[in-house]
Amino acid sequence: STWETSLSPAPMAADDLSDPLDRLDEISTMLVLEFLDHVAICRLQQTSRRWRTFIDTHQDIWRLCYDRTWPGVGAVARGTANWRKAFITQWKIESNWADGLALKTMLKRKSHKTKCPVSCLAMIGRVLFAASTADPIVLQFDLDSGRCTNDFSGHEKPVVGMAASASELVTASADHTLRVWDISSGLVRFGVDAHKKAIRCVASSGFLVACGSDDKTLSVFDRRSMQTAADPCHYRTPKLAKPISAVALTSSLAIAGLESGALLFWQIVPRARFASSAAAAAAA
């Protein structure tokens, strides 16, 4: 009928059946792809081998997909050379999180027949540090490959807490000690006997390190003087009512959580100002 004829698509010329890649230059093709979301991009990849190769080899396409899909997360991947890999990794993380699945399982200790609970974790960039209650060693993992790239051994008892910065890893152990490690070499820079009993938790902020212990005290150290000062402890609290089970730290505030459920706050005073204030008080 006339109605059916008007809805029927017009026959395509032979030229219209050609691949758009044959008729568009690279810049024009990229401008067209900028209007597509990641779902359309992935579908286009499946149409032919040429499109798959073109999309896989143009990282700007995947960078745009990343920024549009996770605008608040894109800054995390800045500096990457493979935006396609970064997009796929982030997509798997989001999908697995929604499904309750883990992206990777890396902390498998074949040397132990029994289960070894993970005691603490720390991250810096795409590097993960993990310790277990089975031994006093901290393992370093590359999150992209899943491989163990380094280990930090020196504590006599398991590591119970740690904090990572750009170049240093701070670890606290049940052997009463606090150690500062060079991440690139895996060697310990210095360590101190921080408490009389096992350390339970540790936190780091700038040059300051705080740790809580079963001896019911909280200690704050300055990493710049830990190696040289006769008394490396910047501040130590009086003995509290219960052992400290958690600690948080900023440049001006230390917070301790006790086993009793109490939260205690201390304002951190710079050591030089504290010393001058104490001297002035003594003179008065």
XYZ file of C-alpha atoms in Angstrom:
284
model
C 0.000 0.000 0.000
C 0.917 3.678 -0.246
C 1.274 3.846 3.541
C 3.620 0.859 3.615
C 5.582 2.235 0.696
C 6.120 5.544 2.447
C 7.551 3.750 5.491
C 9.831 1.454 3.560
C 13.476 2.542 3.580
C 14.852 3.755 0.300
C 17.277 1.359 -1.368
C 20.890 2.147 -0.453
C 23.422 2.902 -3.110
C 26.515 0.784 -3.342
C 28.618 3.672 -1.989
C 26.431 3.889 1.149
C 27.408 0.351 2.157
C 31.081 1.226 2.506
C 32.780 1.460 5.914
C 32.769 5.033 7.277
C 36.458 4.574 7.994
C 36.995 4.556 4.225
C 35.326 7.946 3.803
C 36.294 9.863 6.952
C 39.752 10.963 7.950
C 41.020 10.225 11.449
C 40.163 13.666 12.873
C 36.583 13.528 11.552
C 36.138 10.009 12.908
C 37.334 11.101 16.343
C 34.901 14.042 16.320
C 32.024 11.649 15.581
C 33.072 9.227 18.322
C 33.113 12.034 20.897
C 29.292 12.011 20.768
C 29.092 8.303 21.744
C 28.994 6.922 25.271
C 30.978 3.862 26.382
C 28.110 1.470 25.562
C 27.932 2.673 21.946
C 31.736 2.597 21.701
C 31.836 -1.044 22.845
C 29.086 -1.999 20.399
C 30.898 -0.254 17.570
C 34.014 -2.237 18.459
C 32.150 -5.450 17.722
C 31.094 -4.480 14.200
C 34.414 -5.189 12.503
C 38.070 -5.835 13.130
C 38.952 -2.436 11.681
C 36.768 -0.586 14.182
C 38.123 -2.643 17.059
C 41.704 -1.822 16.061
C 40.902 1.855 15.569
C 39.203 2.225 18.964
C 41.788 0.153 20.845
C 44.696 2.181 19.509
C 43.237 5.642 20.184
C 43.604 6.303 23.908
C 41.753 9.641 23.717
C 38.515 7.727 23.095
C 38.903 5.769 26.314
C 40.010 8.850 28.227
C 36.753 10.585 27.256
C 34.768 7.464 28.211
C 36.532 7.382 31.586
C 35.888 11.057 32.340
C 32.234 10.866 31.284
C 31.478 7.651 33.192
C 33.365 8.546 36.400
C 33.903 12.325 36.377
C 34.905 12.354 40.035
C 37.303 9.410 39.733
C 39.102 10.379 36.541
C 41.765 12.333 38.401
C 42.944 9.070 40.011
C 44.048 7.732 36.628
C 45.892 10.887 35.552
C 49.266 10.052 34.042
C 48.260 6.595 32.817
C 49.511 5.538 29.395
C 46.700 3.041 28.786
C 43.259 4.589 29.243
C 41.535 1.512 27.833
C 43.071 -0.637 30.579
C 42.202 1.987 33.202
C 38.585 2.068 31.977
C 38.233 -1.732 32.004
C 39.804 -1.976 35.477
C 37.480 0.668 36.933
C 34.479 -0.948 35.220
C 35.335 -4.331 36.752
C 35.747 -2.764 40.186
C 32.330 -1.111 39.957
C 30.610 -4.212 38.538
C 32.165 -6.572 41.065
C 31.372 -4.195 43.911
C 27.712 -4.159 42.852
C 27.719 -7.967 42.627
C 29.553 -8.454 45.927
C 32.584 -9.990 44.184
C 36.281 -9.274 44.664
C 38.332 -8.034 41.749
C 41.446 -9.931 42.817
C 42.622 -12.261 45.550
C 46.325 -11.727 46.111
C 47.223 -12.489 49.719
C 47.627 -16.269 49.468
C 50.329 -17.742 51.625
C 51.043 -21.263 50.388
C 53.643 -21.756 53.108
C 50.923 -21.801 55.763
C 48.561 -24.749 55.971
C 46.163 -22.875 58.232
C 44.353 -19.638 57.449
C 46.288 -16.450 58.134
C 43.997 -13.498 58.891
C 44.967 -10.167 57.369
C 45.869 -7.786 60.192
C 46.119 -4.460 58.332
C 46.241 -2.814 54.906
C 47.596 0.439 53.487
C 47.549 1.956 49.997
C 49.466 4.616 48.114
C 48.467 5.117 44.474
C 48.261 1.715 42.781
C 50.408 0.020 45.435
C 48.943 -2.081 48.244
C 50.680 -3.107 51.471
C 49.296 -6.067 53.412
C 50.279 -7.861 56.603
C 48.923 -10.964 58.274
C 48.941 -12.398 61.769
C 50.945 -15.426 60.577
C 54.344 -13.728 60.319
C 56.048 -10.332 60.864
C 56.414 -9.550 57.143
C 54.640 -6.816 55.143
C 53.979 -7.645 51.485
C 53.830 -5.043 48.719
C 51.516 -5.656 45.754
C 51.139 -3.985 42.381
C 47.379 -3.591 41.907
C 47.623 -3.586 38.100
C 49.431 -6.920 37.806
C 48.451 -8.483 41.140
C 52.053 -9.530 41.750
C 53.946 -9.240 44.997
C 56.781 -6.818 44.175
C 58.507 -6.403 47.540
C 58.457 -7.428 51.173
C 59.453 -5.653 54.381
C 60.951 -7.935 57.004
C 62.512 -6.882 60.302
C 59.832 -7.012 62.969
C 59.984 -9.903 65.424
C 56.209 -10.218 65.788
C 53.252 -9.641 63.425
C 52.532 -6.152 62.138
C 49.253 -4.818 63.538
C 49.052 -1.426 61.836
C 50.688 0.676 59.146
C 50.438 3.966 57.275
C 51.894 4.784 53.851
C 53.128 8.064 52.385
C 54.728 8.881 49.040
C 58.141 7.430 49.931
C 57.829 5.897 53.396
C 55.899 3.130 55.101
C 55.331 3.277 58.857
C 54.628 -0.050 60.588
C 53.646 -0.868 64.158
C 54.141 -4.333 65.580
C 53.217 -6.478 68.545
C 56.956 -6.503 69.339
C 56.457 -2.992 70.855
C 58.373 -1.259 68.035
C 57.608 1.336 65.406
C 59.577 1.223 62.141
C 59.892 3.600 59.186
C 60.736 1.969 55.823
C 61.955 3.258 52.496
C 59.334 2.017 50.005
C 61.596 1.978 46.952
C 64.291 -0.212 48.539
C 62.274 -2.095 51.145
C 64.904 -1.288 53.792
C 64.173 0.059 57.255
C 65.336 3.639 57.787
C 64.991 3.663 61.557
C 62.906 2.257 64.361
C 62.066 2.947 67.993
C 60.813 1.009 70.986
C 57.559 2.901 71.183
C 55.778 1.157 74.068
C 56.280 -1.300 76.903
C 53.530 -3.575 75.587
C 52.196 -4.564 72.175
C 51.141 -1.739 69.848
C 47.528 -2.002 68.730
C 47.164 0.781 66.107
C 49.049 3.496 64.251
C 48.247 6.634 62.246
C 50.373 9.124 60.327
C 49.949 12.759 59.289
C 52.792 14.660 57.669
C 55.889 14.099 59.805
C 53.880 12.973 62.837
C 53.178 9.351 63.766
C 50.833 8.281 66.569
C 50.413 4.810 68.014
C 48.286 3.299 70.751
C 49.208 0.312 72.880
C 48.060 -2.304 75.340
C 50.021 -0.331 77.968
C 47.084 2.172 77.876
C 49.128 5.089 76.518
C 49.203 7.021 73.253
C 52.550 8.157 71.847
C 53.202 10.777 69.170
C 56.539 10.807 67.306
C 58.081 13.253 64.850
C 59.804 11.296 62.065
C 62.327 14.083 61.557
C 63.783 13.488 65.040
C 63.081 9.783 65.564
C 66.564 8.806 64.440
C 68.617 11.497 66.162
C 66.781 12.721 69.271
C 67.663 11.263 72.650
C 63.947 11.104 73.392
C 62.193 10.558 70.048
C 58.710 10.680 71.601
C 57.088 14.027 70.828
C 54.302 13.464 73.374
C 53.045 10.585 75.497
C 49.740 10.553 77.320
C 49.374 9.523 80.951
C 48.156 5.981 81.516
C 44.516 5.752 80.486
C 41.674 3.649 81.858
C 41.714 1.067 79.046
C 44.016 -0.069 76.211
C 43.852 1.980 72.998
C 42.232 0.102 70.123
C 42.176 2.817 67.424
C 43.911 6.101 66.698
C 43.460 8.996 64.253
C 45.871 11.861 63.664
C 46.045 15.275 62.014
C 48.765 17.920 62.203
C 47.101 19.453 65.254
C 44.890 16.771 66.789
C 45.303 13.207 68.073
C 42.250 11.028 68.746
C 42.270 7.713 70.576
C 39.507 5.144 70.765
C 39.548 2.968 73.879
C 38.286 -0.562 74.415
C 35.700 0.933 76.753
C 34.113 2.825 73.846
C 35.434 6.236 74.892
C 36.955 8.730 72.437
C 39.709 10.988 73.769
C 41.070 14.102 72.026
C 44.432 15.840 72.446
C 45.617 19.016 70.789
C 49.163 18.620 69.491
C 51.494 21.497 70.392
C 54.740 21.942 68.373
C 57.633 20.672 70.456
C 59.615 23.919 70.348
C 56.609 25.968 71.485
C 55.801 23.394 74.165
C 59.392 23.562 75.470
C 59.397 27.384 75.561
C 55.994 27.434 77.283
C 57.224 24.947 79.897
C 60.357 27.008 80.511
C 58.314 30.176 80.887
C 55.977 28.440 83.332
C 58.945 27.168 85.368
C 60.510 30.646 85.477
C 57.266 32.163 86.656
